[in-house]
Coordinates of C-alpha atoms in Angstrom, one line a residue:
Chain N
M1 CA 56.6 -190.0 -66.2
G2 CA 58.0 -192.7 -68.5
W3 CA 61.1 -192.3 -70.8
T4 CA 59.2 -193.7 -73.8
D5 CA 56.8 -190.7 -73.7
G6 CA 59.7 -188.3 -74.3
Y7 CA 62.5 -186.9 -72.2
I8 CA 65.0 -184.1 -72.0
A9 CA 68.6 -184.8 -72.9
V10 CA 71.3 -182.4 -71.7
D11 CA 75.0 -182.2 -72.8
W12 CA 76.2 -180.3 -69.7
G13 CA 79.8 -179.1 -70.0
T14 CA 82.2 -177.0 -68.0
T15 CA 81.2 -173.6 -69.5
N16 CA 78.0 -174.4 -71.5
R17 CA 75.0 -176.6 -71.6
R18 CA 72.7 -177.7 -74.4
A19 CA 69.3 -179.1 -73.7
Y20 CA 67.1 -181.0 -76.1
L21 CA 63.4 -182.1 -75.8
I22 CA 63.2 -185.5 -77.4
D23 CA 59.9 -187.2 -78.4
G24 CA 59.1 -190.9 -78.0
A25 CA 60.4 -191.6 -81.5
G26 CA 63.7 -190.0 -80.8
H27 CA 63.2 -186.8 -82.6
C28 CA 64.4 -183.5 -81.2
I29 CA 61.4 -181.1 -81.0
D30 CA 62.8 -178.2 -79.0
E31 CA 66.2 -177.2 -77.7
F32 CA 68.2 -174.4 -76.1
E33 CA 71.8 -173.6 -75.3
D34 CA 73.1 -171.3 -72.6
G35 CA 76.3 -170.4 -70.6
M36 CA 75.2 -172.2 -67.5
G37 CA 78.1 -174.7 -67.5
I38 CA 78.8 -176.5 -64.2
L39 CA 81.3 -173.9 -63.1
S40 CA 78.5 -171.2 -63.3
V41 CA 76.2 -173.1 -60.9
P42 CA 76.6 -172.0 -57.3
D43 CA 77.1 -174.4 -54.4
G44 CA 73.8 -176.4 -53.9
G45 CA 72.4 -174.8 -57.0
F46 CA 71.9 -177.8 -59.2
P47 CA 68.2 -178.6 -58.2
N48 CA 67.3 -175.0 -59.3
A49 CA 69.4 -175.3 -62.5
V50 CA 67.6 -178.5 -63.4
S51 CA 64.2 -177.0 -62.6
E52 CA 64.9 -174.2 -64.9
I53 CA 65.5 -176.6 -67.8
R54 CA 62.1 -178.2 -67.1
Q55 CA 60.5 -174.8 -67.0
R56 CA 61.8 -174.1 -70.5
L57 CA 61.3 -177.6 -72.1
G58 CA 58.5 -179.3 -70.0
D59 CA 58.1 -181.7 -67.1
R60 CA 59.9 -184.7 -68.6
P61 CA 62.6 -187.2 -67.3
L62 CA 66.1 -185.9 -67.6
L63 CA 69.1 -187.7 -69.0
L64 CA 72.3 -185.7 -68.3
A65 CA 75.8 -186.2 -69.8
G66 CA 79.1 -184.5 -69.6
M67 CA 80.9 -182.7 -66.7
I68 CA 77.6 -182.7 -64.8
G69 CA 78.7 -186.2 -63.6
S70 CA 82.2 -185.1 -62.5
N71 CA 83.3 -184.3 -59.0
R72 CA 82.5 -180.7 -59.6
G73 CA 79.0 -181.5 -61.0
W74 CA 75.7 -182.4 -59.4
H75 CA 76.3 -186.1 -58.6
E76 CA 79.5 -187.9 -59.4
A77 CA 79.1 -190.7 -61.9
P78 CA 82.2 -192.9 -61.6
Y79 CA 84.1 -193.6 -64.8
V80 CA 83.4 -196.8 -66.7
P81 CA 86.7 -198.4 -67.8
C82 CA 87.6 -199.2 -71.4
P83 CA 86.6 -201.2 -73.3
A84 CA 83.1 -199.6 -73.0
D85 CA 79.9 -199.8 -75.0
I86 CA 76.4 -198.4 -74.7
D87 CA 75.3 -201.1 -72.2
D88 CA 78.2 -200.3 -69.9
L89 CA 77.1 -196.6 -69.9
V90 CA 73.6 -197.7 -69.1
K91 CA 74.8 -199.9 -66.2
G92 CA 76.9 -197.1 -64.9
L93 CA 74.0 -194.5 -64.9
V94 CA 73.7 -192.6 -61.6
R95 CA 70.2 -191.7 -60.5
A96 CA 70.1 -188.2 -59.1
G97 CA 66.3 -188.5 -58.5
D98 CA 63.4 -190.6 -59.6
H99 CA 63.4 -189.0 -63.0
E100 CA 67.0 -187.8 -63.4
A101 CA 69.9 -190.0 -64.6
I102 CA 73.5 -189.0 -65.2
V103 CA 75.7 -190.8 -67.8
P104 CA 79.1 -191.9 -66.5
G105 CA 82.4 -190.9 -68.2
V106 CA 84.9 -193.4 -69.5
S107 CA 88.5 -194.0 -68.3
F108 CA 91.5 -195.7 -69.7
I109 CA 94.5 -197.1 -67.8
G110 CA 97.2 -199.0 -69.7
D111 CA 100.5 -198.6 -71.6
G112 CA 101.8 -196.6 -68.7
R113 CA 99.1 -194.0 -69.4
A114 CA 95.8 -192.9 -67.8
D115 CA 93.1 -190.9 -69.4
V116 CA 89.5 -189.8 -68.9
M117 CA 86.5 -188.5 -70.9
R118 CA 83.1 -187.1 -70.1
G119 CA 80.5 -186.4 -72.8
E120 CA 82.4 -187.6 -75.8
E121 CA 81.5 -191.2 -75.0
V122 CA 77.9 -190.5 -75.8
Q123 CA 78.8 -189.1 -79.2
L124 CA 81.3 -191.9 -80.0
L125 CA 79.0 -194.8 -79.1
G126 CA 76.0 -192.9 -80.6
A127 CA 77.6 -192.6 -83.9
A128 CA 78.5 -196.3 -83.8
A129 CA 75.0 -197.3 -82.9
A130 CA 73.6 -195.1 -85.7
G131 CA 75.9 -196.7 -88.3
L132 CA 77.8 -193.4 -88.8
L133 CA 81.0 -195.2 -87.7
E134 CA 82.2 -198.7 -88.5
P135 CA 82.7 -201.0 -85.5
E136 CA 86.5 -200.6 -86.1
A137 CA 87.4 -197.0 -86.4
L138 CA 89.9 -194.3 -85.4
V139 CA 88.0 -191.2 -84.3
C140 CA 89.2 -187.7 -83.5
H141 CA 87.0 -185.5 -81.4
P142 CA 88.4 -182.0 -81.2
G143 CA 87.4 -179.6 -78.4
T144 CA 89.1 -178.0 -75.5
H145 CA 90.7 -181.4 -74.9
N146 CA 90.8 -183.4 -78.1
K147 CA 90.2 -187.1 -77.8
W148 CA 91.6 -189.7 -80.2
A149 CA 89.5 -192.8 -79.7
L150 CA 90.0 -196.3 -81.1
L151 CA 86.7 -198.2 -81.6
R152 CA 87.0 -202.0 -81.8
Q153 CA 83.9 -204.2 -82.2
G154 CA 81.8 -201.1 -81.6
R155 CA 83.3 -200.4 -78.2
I156 CA 85.6 -197.6 -77.0
H157 CA 88.8 -199.7 -76.8
D158 CA 91.4 -197.1 -76.0
F159 CA 91.7 -193.3 -76.2
R160 CA 94.1 -190.5 -75.7
T161 CA 93.5 -186.8 -74.9
V162 CA 95.6 -184.0 -76.3
M163 CA 95.1 -180.5 -74.7
T164 CA 95.4 -178.6 -77.9
G165 CA 92.3 -176.4 -77.6
E166 CA 93.2 -175.3 -74.1
L167 CA 96.9 -174.6 -75.0
F168 CA 95.7 -172.3 -77.9
S169 CA 93.4 -170.6 -75.5
L170 CA 96.1 -170.1 -72.9
L171 CA 98.5 -168.7 -75.5
K172 CA 95.8 -166.4 -76.9
G173 CA 94.6 -165.2 -73.5
H174 CA 97.8 -164.9 -71.4
S175 CA 101.1 -165.4 -73.3
I176 CA 103.7 -163.3 -75.0
L177 CA 101.9 -164.3 -78.2
A178 CA 98.5 -163.0 -77.1
D179 CA 98.4 -159.9 -79.4
L180 CA 99.5 -162.0 -82.4
L181 CA 96.7 -164.6 -81.9
Q182 CA 93.6 -162.4 -81.9
G183 CA 92.9 -163.0 -85.7
E184 CA 90.7 -165.8 -87.2
V185 CA 92.2 -169.3 -87.6
E186 CA 91.6 -170.6 -91.2
P187 CA 92.5 -173.9 -92.7
N188 CA 94.5 -172.0 -95.4
D189 CA 98.0 -172.5 -96.9
T190 CA 99.7 -171.0 -93.9
F191 CA 97.8 -173.4 -91.6
K192 CA 98.7 -176.4 -93.8
E193 CA 102.4 -175.4 -94.0
A194 CA 102.5 -175.1 -90.2
V195 CA 100.9 -178.6 -89.8
R196 CA 103.6 -180.1 -92.1
H197 CA 106.4 -178.1 -90.3
S198 CA 105.2 -179.2 -86.9
I199 CA 105.0 -182.9 -87.8
A200 CA 108.5 -182.8 -89.4
Q201 CA 110.2 -180.8 -86.7
Q202 CA 108.7 -182.3 -83.5
A203 CA 109.7 -179.2 -81.5
L204 CA 106.4 -177.5 -80.5
P205 CA 107.6 -175.4 -77.5
A206 CA 110.4 -174.0 -79.7
D207 CA 108.2 -173.4 -82.7
L208 CA 105.7 -171.5 -80.5
F209 CA 108.3 -169.0 -79.4
A210 CA 109.4 -168.6 -83.0
V211 CA 105.9 -167.3 -83.9
R212 CA 106.9 -164.0 -82.4
A213 CA 110.5 -164.0 -83.6
R214 CA 109.4 -164.7 -87.2
V215 CA 107.2 -161.6 -87.1
L216 CA 109.8 -159.4 -85.3
L217 CA 112.4 -160.3 -87.9
G218 CA 110.1 -159.9 -90.9
Q219 CA 110.0 -163.6 -91.7
A220 CA 106.2 -163.9 -91.3
R221 CA 103.2 -161.6 -91.4
K222 CA 101.4 -160.8 -88.2
E223 CA 98.0 -161.5 -89.8
D224 CA 99.1 -165.1 -90.4
A225 CA 100.2 -165.8 -86.8
A226 CA 96.9 -167.2 -85.6
S227 CA 96.5 -169.8 -88.4
W228 CA 100.2 -170.6 -88.2
T229 CA 100.1 -171.2 -84.4
S230 CA 96.9 -173.3 -84.7
G231 CA 98.6 -175.3 -87.4
L232 CA 101.6 -176.0 -85.2
L233 CA 99.4 -177.2 -82.3
I234 CA 97.0 -179.2 -84.4
G235 CA 100.0 -180.7 -86.4
C236 CA 101.5 -182.0 -83.2
D237 CA 98.1 -183.3 -82.0
V238 CA 97.5 -185.1 -85.3
H239 CA 101.0 -186.7 -85.2
I240 CA 100.2 -188.1 -81.7
G241 CA 96.8 -189.2 -82.7
L242 CA 97.7 -190.9 -86.0
A243 CA 100.3 -193.0 -84.2
R244 CA 97.4 -194.7 -82.5
S245 CA 96.4 -196.7 -85.6
S246 CA 97.3 -197.2 -89.3
D247 CA 93.6 -196.9 -90.4
P248 CA 93.6 -195.0 -93.7
Q249 CA 90.4 -193.3 -92.7
V250 CA 89.9 -191.0 -89.7
H251 CA 86.5 -189.8 -88.5
V252 CA 86.5 -186.3 -87.1
M253 CA 83.5 -185.6 -84.9
G254 CA 82.5 -182.4 -83.2
R255 CA 81.7 -178.8 -84.0
P256 CA 82.1 -178.0 -87.7
E257 CA 84.5 -175.0 -87.1
L258 CA 86.9 -177.4 -85.4
T259 CA 86.4 -180.5 -87.5
R260 CA 87.3 -178.7 -90.7
L261 CA 90.6 -177.6 -89.1
Y262 CA 91.4 -181.2 -88.0
A263 CA 90.2 -182.7 -91.3
T264 CA 92.6 -180.4 -93.1
A265 CA 95.5 -181.3 -90.9
I266 CA 94.7 -185.1 -91.1
K267 CA 94.8 -184.8 -94.9
E268 CA 98.1 -183.0 -94.8
A269 CA 99.4 -186.0 -92.8
G270 CA 98.3 -188.3 -95.6
R271 CA 95.1 -189.8 -94.3
E272 CA 91.5 -189.5 -95.3
A273 CA 89.3 -187.5 -93.0
I274 CA 85.5 -187.9 -92.7
E275 CA 83.7 -185.2 -90.8
L276 CA 80.7 -186.0 -88.6
D277 CA 78.4 -183.5 -86.8
G278 CA 78.9 -183.9 -83.1
E279 CA 75.4 -182.8 -82.1
Q280 CA 73.8 -185.4 -84.4
C281 CA 76.1 -188.1 -82.8
F282 CA 75.1 -186.9 -79.3
L283 CA 71.4 -187.2 -80.1
A284 CA 71.9 -190.7 -81.5
G285 CA 73.8 -191.8 -78.5
I286 CA 71.6 -190.3 -75.8
H287 CA 68.5 -191.9 -77.4
E288 CA 70.2 -195.3 -77.5
I289 CA 70.8 -194.9 -73.7
A290 CA 67.2 -193.7 -73.1
R291 CA 65.7 -196.6 -75.0
R292 CA 67.6 -199.1 -72.8
I293 CA 66.6 -197.5 -69.5
D294 CA 63.0 -198.5 -70.1
G295 CA 64.0 -201.7 -72.1
Chain R
M1 CA 132.0 -138.7 -66.5
G2 CA 134.2 -141.5 -67.9
W3 CA 133.5 -145.2 -67.9
T4 CA 136.9 -146.1 -66.5
D5 CA 136.0 -144.3 -63.3
G6 CA 133.2 -146.7 -62.7
Y7 CA 129.6 -147.1 -64.1
I8 CA 126.2 -148.6 -63.4
A9 CA 125.3 -151.8 -65.2
V10 CA 121.6 -152.7 -65.5
D11 CA 120.1 -156.0 -66.5
W12 CA 116.6 -154.7 -67.2
G13 CA 114.0 -157.3 -68.1
T14 CA 110.3 -157.5 -68.7
T15 CA 109.2 -157.8 -65.0
N16 CA 112.4 -157.1 -63.0
R17 CA 115.6 -155.1 -63.1
R18 CA 118.9 -155.6 -61.4
A19 CA 121.3 -152.6 -61.1
Y20 CA 125.0 -152.9 -60.2
L21 CA 127.5 -150.2 -59.3
I22 CA 130.8 -151.3 -60.9
D23 CA 134.2 -149.7 -60.0
G24 CA 137.0 -149.0 -62.4
A25 CA 138.6 -152.4 -61.8
G26 CA 135.3 -154.1 -62.7
H27 CA 134.2 -155.0 -59.2
C28 CA 130.6 -154.7 -58.1
I29 CA 130.5 -152.5 -55.0
D30 CA 126.8 -151.9 -54.6
E31 CA 123.6 -153.3 -56.2
F32 CA 119.8 -153.5 -55.9
E33 CA 117.0 -155.5 -57.6
D34 CA 113.4 -154.4 -57.9
G35 CA 110.1 -155.1 -59.8
M36 CA 110.4 -152.1 -62.1
G37 CA 110.6 -154.2 -65.3
I38 CA 109.9 -152.4 -68.6
L39 CA 106.2 -153.2 -68.4
S40 CA 105.9 -151.4 -65.1
V41 CA 107.3 -148.1 -66.5
P42 CA 104.6 -145.8 -67.7
D43 CA 104.6 -144.1 -71.1
G44 CA 107.4 -141.5 -71.2
G45 CA 108.6 -142.7 -67.7
F46 CA 112.1 -144.0 -68.6
P47 CA 114.0 -140.8 -67.9
N48 CA 112.6 -140.9 -64.4
A49 CA 113.2 -144.6 -64.0
V50 CA 116.8 -144.1 -65.0
S51 CA 117.2 -141.1 -62.6
E52 CA 116.0 -143.2 -59.8
I53 CA 118.8 -145.7 -60.4
R54 CA 121.4 -142.9 -60.2
Q55 CA 119.8 -141.6 -57.0
R56 CA 120.3 -145.0 -55.4
L57 CA 123.8 -145.9 -56.9
G58 CA 125.4 -142.6 -57.8
D59 CA 125.9 -140.3 -60.7
R60 CA 127.7 -142.6 -63.1
P61 CA 127.4 -143.6 -66.8
L62 CA 124.8 -146.2 -67.4
L63 CA 125.1 -149.4 -69.4
L64 CA 121.7 -151.1 -70.0
A65 CA 121.0 -154.6 -71.3
G66 CA 117.9 -156.7 -71.8
M67 CA 114.4 -155.8 -72.8
I68 CA 115.1 -152.1 -72.1
G69 CA 116.4 -152.2 -75.8
S70 CA 113.2 -153.8 -77.2
N71 CA 110.4 -152.0 -79.0
R72 CA 108.6 -151.8 -75.6
G73 CA 111.7 -150.4 -73.9
W74 CA 113.4 -147.0 -73.7
H75 CA 115.2 -146.8 -77.0
E76 CA 115.1 -149.7 -79.5
A77 CA 118.5 -151.3 -80.1
P78 CA 118.2 -153.3 -83.3
Y79 CA 119.3 -157.0 -83.1
V80 CA 122.8 -157.9 -84.1
P81 CA 122.7 -161.0 -86.4
C82 CA 124.5 -164.3 -85.6
P83 CA 127.4 -164.9 -85.6
A84 CA 128.0 -162.3 -82.9
D85 CA 130.8 -161.5 -80.5
I86 CA 131.5 -158.8 -77.9
D87 CA 132.8 -156.4 -80.5
D88 CA 129.5 -156.7 -82.5
L89 CA 127.6 -155.8 -79.4
V90 CA 129.8 -152.8 -78.8
K91 CA 129.3 -151.7 -82.4
G92 CA 125.6 -152.1 -82.0
L93 CA 125.3 -150.0 -78.8
V94 CA 122.6 -147.4 -79.0
R95 CA 123.2 -144.1 -77.1
A96 CA 120.1 -143.0 -75.2
G97 CA 122.0 -139.9 -73.9
D98 CA 125.6 -138.7 -73.5
H99 CA 126.2 -141.1 -70.6
E100 CA 123.6 -143.9 -71.3
A101 CA 124.2 -146.8 -73.7
I102 CA 121.9 -149.7 -74.5
V103 CA 123.2 -153.1 -75.5
P104 CA 121.6 -154.7 -78.6
G105 CA 120.0 -158.1 -78.7
V106 CA 121.0 -160.9 -81.0
S107 CA 119.0 -162.5 -83.8
F108 CA 119.2 -165.7 -85.8
I109 CA 117.7 -166.4 -89.2
G110 CA 118.4 -169.7 -91.0
D111 CA 117.4 -173.4 -91.3
G112 CA 113.9 -172.1 -91.9
R113 CA 113.9 -170.7 -88.4
A114 CA 114.0 -167.2 -86.8
D115 CA 114.9 -166.4 -83.3
V116 CA 115.8 -163.5 -81.0
M117 CA 117.4 -162.9 -77.6
R118 CA 117.9 -159.9 -75.4
G119 CA 120.0 -160.0 -72.2
E120 CA 121.3 -163.6 -72.5
E121 CA 124.0 -162.4 -75.1
V122 CA 125.8 -160.4 -72.4
Q123 CA 126.0 -163.5 -70.1
L124 CA 127.0 -165.9 -72.9
L125 CA 129.8 -163.7 -74.3
G126 CA 130.8 -162.6 -70.8
A127 CA 131.3 -166.2 -69.8
A128 CA 133.4 -166.8 -72.9
A129 CA 135.5 -163.7 -72.3
A130 CA 136.1 -164.7 -68.7
G131 CA 137.2 -168.2 -69.6
L132 CA 134.2 -169.8 -68.0
L133 CA 133.2 -171.3 -71.4
E134 CA 135.4 -172.8 -74.1
P135 CA 135.2 -171.0 -77.4
E136 CA 133.3 -174.0 -78.7
A137 CA 130.4 -174.9 -76.4
L138 CA 126.7 -175.8 -76.2
V139 CA 125.0 -173.6 -73.6
C140 CA 121.6 -173.8 -72.1
H141 CA 120.2 -170.6 -70.5
P142 CA 116.9 -171.4 -68.7
G143 CA 114.4 -168.7 -67.9
T144 CA 110.9 -167.7 -69.0
H145 CA 112.2 -168.5 -72.5
N146 CA 115.1 -171.0 -72.4
K147 CA 117.9 -170.4 -74.9
W148 CA 120.1 -173.1 -76.4
A149 CA 123.1 -171.4 -77.8
L150 CA 126.0 -172.8 -79.9
L151 CA 129.3 -171.0 -79.3
R152 CA 131.8 -171.4 -82.1
Q153 CA 135.2 -169.6 -82.0
G154 CA 133.9 -167.6 -79.0
R155 CA 131.0 -166.2 -81.0
I156 CA 127.2 -166.9 -80.7
H157 CA 126.9 -169.0 -83.8
D158 CA 123.3 -170.1 -83.6
F159 CA 120.6 -170.4 -80.9
R160 CA 117.1 -171.7 -80.4
T161 CA 114.5 -170.6 -77.8
V162 CA 112.1 -173.0 -76.1
M163 CA 109.2 -171.3 -74.2
T164 CA 109.2 -173.9 -71.3
G165 CA 109.1 -171.4 -68.4
E166 CA 106.2 -169.5 -69.8
L167 CA 104.3 -172.7 -70.6
F168 CA 104.7 -173.9 -67.0
S169 CA 103.6 -170.5 -65.8
L170 CA 100.5 -170.5 -68.1
L171 CA 99.5 -174.0 -66.9
K172 CA 100.0 -173.1 -63.2
G173 CA 98.2 -169.8 -63.5
H174 CA 95.3 -170.5 -65.8
S175 CA 94.8 -174.1 -66.9
I176 CA 92.8 -177.1 -65.8
L177 CA 96.0 -178.2 -64.1
A178 CA 96.3 -175.1 -62.0
D179 CA 95.3 -176.5 -58.6
L180 CA 97.7 -179.5 -59.2
L181 CA 100.8 -177.3 -59.9
Q182 CA 101.0 -175.1 -56.8
G183 CA 103.5 -177.2 -55.1
E184 CA 107.3 -176.9 -55.3
V185 CA 109.2 -178.3 -58.2
E186 CA 112.2 -180.5 -57.1
P187 CA 114.7 -182.4 -59.2
N188 CA 113.7 -185.6 -57.5
D189 CA 112.9 -189.1 -58.8
T190 CA 109.5 -188.1 -60.0
F191 CA 111.1 -185.2 -62.0
K192 CA 113.7 -187.5 -63.5
E193 CA 111.1 -190.2 -64.5
A194 CA 109.1 -187.5 -66.2
V195 CA 112.1 -186.3 -68.1
R196 CA 112.8 -189.8 -69.4
H197 CA 109.1 -190.3 -70.2
S198 CA 108.9 -187.1 -72.1
I199 CA 112.0 -187.8 -74.2
A200 CA 110.8 -191.3 -75.0
Q201 CA 107.2 -190.5 -75.7
Q202 CA 107.5 -187.2 -77.7
A203 CA 103.8 -186.4 -76.9
L204 CA 103.9 -183.4 -74.6
P205 CA 100.4 -182.0 -75.2
A206 CA 98.9 -185.4 -74.4
D207 CA 101.2 -186.0 -71.4
L208 CA 100.1 -182.7 -70.0
F209 CA 96.4 -183.6 -70.0
A210 CA 97.3 -187.0 -68.4
V211 CA 98.7 -185.2 -65.4
R212 CA 95.2 -184.6 -64.2
A213 CA 93.9 -188.0 -65.4
R214 CA 96.7 -189.9 -63.5
V215 CA 95.7 -188.2 -60.3
L216 CA 91.9 -188.7 -60.8
L217 CA 92.4 -192.4 -61.5
G218 CA 94.8 -192.9 -58.6
Q219 CA 97.8 -193.5 -60.8
A220 CA 99.8 -190.6 -59.4
R221 CA 99.9 -188.5 -56.2
K222 CA 98.7 -184.9 -56.3
E223 CA 101.8 -183.8 -54.4
D224 CA 104.0 -185.1 -57.3
A225 CA 102.2 -183.2 -60.0
A226 CA 104.3 -180.1 -60.1
S227 CA 107.6 -181.9 -60.3
W228 CA 106.2 -184.4 -62.8
T229 CA 104.8 -181.6 -65.1
S230 CA 108.0 -179.6 -64.9
G231 CA 109.9 -182.8 -65.8
L232 CA 107.7 -183.3 -68.9
L233 CA 108.3 -179.8 -70.1
I234 CA 112.0 -179.7 -69.4
G235 CA 112.4 -183.2 -70.9
C236 CA 110.9 -182.0 -74.1
D237 CA 113.1 -178.8 -74.0
V238 CA 116.3 -180.8 -73.4
H239 CA 115.4 -183.1 -76.3
I240 CA 115.1 -180.2 -78.6
G241 CA 118.3 -178.5 -77.3
L242 CA 120.6 -181.5 -77.3
A243 CA 119.7 -182.1 -81.0
R244 CA 121.7 -178.9 -81.6
S245 CA 125.0 -180.5 -81.0
S246 CA 126.7 -183.8 -80.0
D247 CA 129.0 -182.0 -77.4
P248 CA 129.3 -184.4 -74.5
Q249 CA 129.3 -181.3 -72.1
V250 CA 126.5 -178.8 -71.7
H251 CA 127.0 -175.6 -69.8
V252 CA 123.8 -174.4 -68.0
M253 CA 123.8 -170.8 -67.1
G254 CA 121.3 -168.8 -65.1
R255 CA 119.6 -168.6 -61.7
P256 CA 120.7 -171.6 -59.6
E257 CA 117.1 -172.8 -58.9
L258 CA 116.6 -173.2 -62.6
T259 CA 120.0 -174.5 -63.6
R260 CA 119.8 -177.4 -61.1
L261 CA 116.6 -178.6 -62.7
Y262 CA 118.1 -178.4 -66.2
A263 CA 121.4 -179.9 -65.1
T264 CA 119.4 -182.9 -63.7
A265 CA 117.4 -183.3 -66.9
I266 CA 120.5 -183.1 -69.1
K267 CA 122.2 -185.8 -67.0
E268 CA 119.1 -188.0 -67.4
A269 CA 119.5 -187.5 -71.2
G270 CA 123.1 -188.8 -71.0
R271 CA 125.2 -185.7 -71.2
E272 CA 127.4 -183.9 -68.6
A273 CA 126.0 -180.7 -67.2
I274 CA 128.2 -177.8 -65.8
E275 CA 126.3 -175.1 -63.9
L276 CA 127.4 -171.4 -64.2
D277 CA 126.0 -168.6 -62.2
G278 CA 124.2 -166.2 -64.5
E279 CA 124.8 -163.1 -62.5
Q280 CA 128.6 -163.7 -62.5
C281 CA 128.5 -164.2 -66.3
F282 CA 126.4 -160.9 -66.7
L283 CA 129.0 -158.9 -64.7
A284 CA 131.8 -160.4 -66.7
G285 CA 130.1 -159.6 -70.0
I286 CA 129.0 -156.1 -69.2
H287 CA 132.5 -155.2 -68.0
E288 CA 134.0 -156.4 -71.3
I289 CA 131.6 -154.1 -73.1
A290 CA 132.3 -151.1 -70.8
R291 CA 136.1 -151.5 -71.2
R292 CA 135.7 -151.4 -75.0
I293 CA 133.5 -148.2 -75.0
D294 CA 136.5 -146.2 -73.7
G295 CA 139.1 -148.3 -75.5

């Protein structure tokens, strides 16, 4: 079973996984997504969870990225430190079997900070390899934990994570604001105003309580609360991220429903935003890795 | 049944209530606390919940403060707008029966902000009436939702709420940091360093994710994570609150286990902190109100 005859690539996260059957030319010819994230796999259940992928997509070598390589995943793949490029990821591959390889995450230690990513590195370096990003770029990768990455000479030079998506989800699921946040978030005028307000005020934990007070006192409409709150959180996030670099352009990579929110916020903050589809970047990155395993 | 013969004061919150039997001279002669907060009272259950208090403390008039006056409480007592003093609270009392009165909350609208409090107003104005606070003071009242209040001429002139306590509780209960936050929070060197870091960095949602990354990468001890995270949140809170006023002294009012954390953080930020016991302030305030009902 050689990689050049085709393989299966899996982006295996905490709550979901996406599997792609890739042919020898690097084209995706079949795929599926399901809710079998690593937290859904019972103790000792990874061999079965992997077999199930092969039953659906064929008996091919497997290249796995994301939280599957964490200490809660199948086999731990230790973080590769920044600066990191595709060759560093290939050197850090962990073999889970003869035909199964796990891509390592990337870590950053410096400036009195410490940070980690798992999964985003494939998309970032894949986009660079595919020419979708310049070798010098500021990239925003929204998700549960948004990553602001600095590419320098085509390598991940430094990055910083902001837990915006998880904070929104905690507020929506369990906080005093829960009943106000069930509506749709849209990059509308309310969202934009909240982004500007959040950047100007720098007082997020106060602005969050005020979401409820504004509605109670008739200063804001209940229907606007979800977009306003998302704008407060993303405004704060963008302020942190843009401090990383003065690049006039920011590339925003990920799922389109998130990249459009961040692109809107980045424009409100005075920079140009270029959206990239995260899945396309993942496929470009994972194929660069697969090519080099055999190479 | 006259108020001057003694009465029952209740500080009735969302998740708890504290009831005090007060004699005609204003002394507390009996009390109890239980978990019968307003969210634990079934629909239509307030008359019974009130009777139960009288069964335990005697058949006296009842003076109720806190969330009992909210739209989820027994009878809604509309907010009194800032600036507000004790007489404004007395004018805004809502009679739930011949011998039951509910204290209104206080609202603030201005500077493009809106804010509300229920319960803290009794403590703030009670402390002022009892001479525990100067007529001009900056007061910090930590709790689930910390209040920073400006007293001017003995009135609540302006205030701002920061949802620090609730954010810590969401992170501890439901976030990716949950397993790191189960330890005790102490105002130790780790806490103080986190306060200084948070004030200097102004990047709370990034610093929160880094709590986990620092432990994963061996840059911090798991046992320190709870104090560090609390320091990050309270540091951000104190930065917002101290911007309200240049008063060199800040009064910190509330439960001692919270006031000592905030007092430590306020000192790290270069101001003097004076702790006041919230229960004592509540009793002073509620008695000022009771005196004026008969007066």
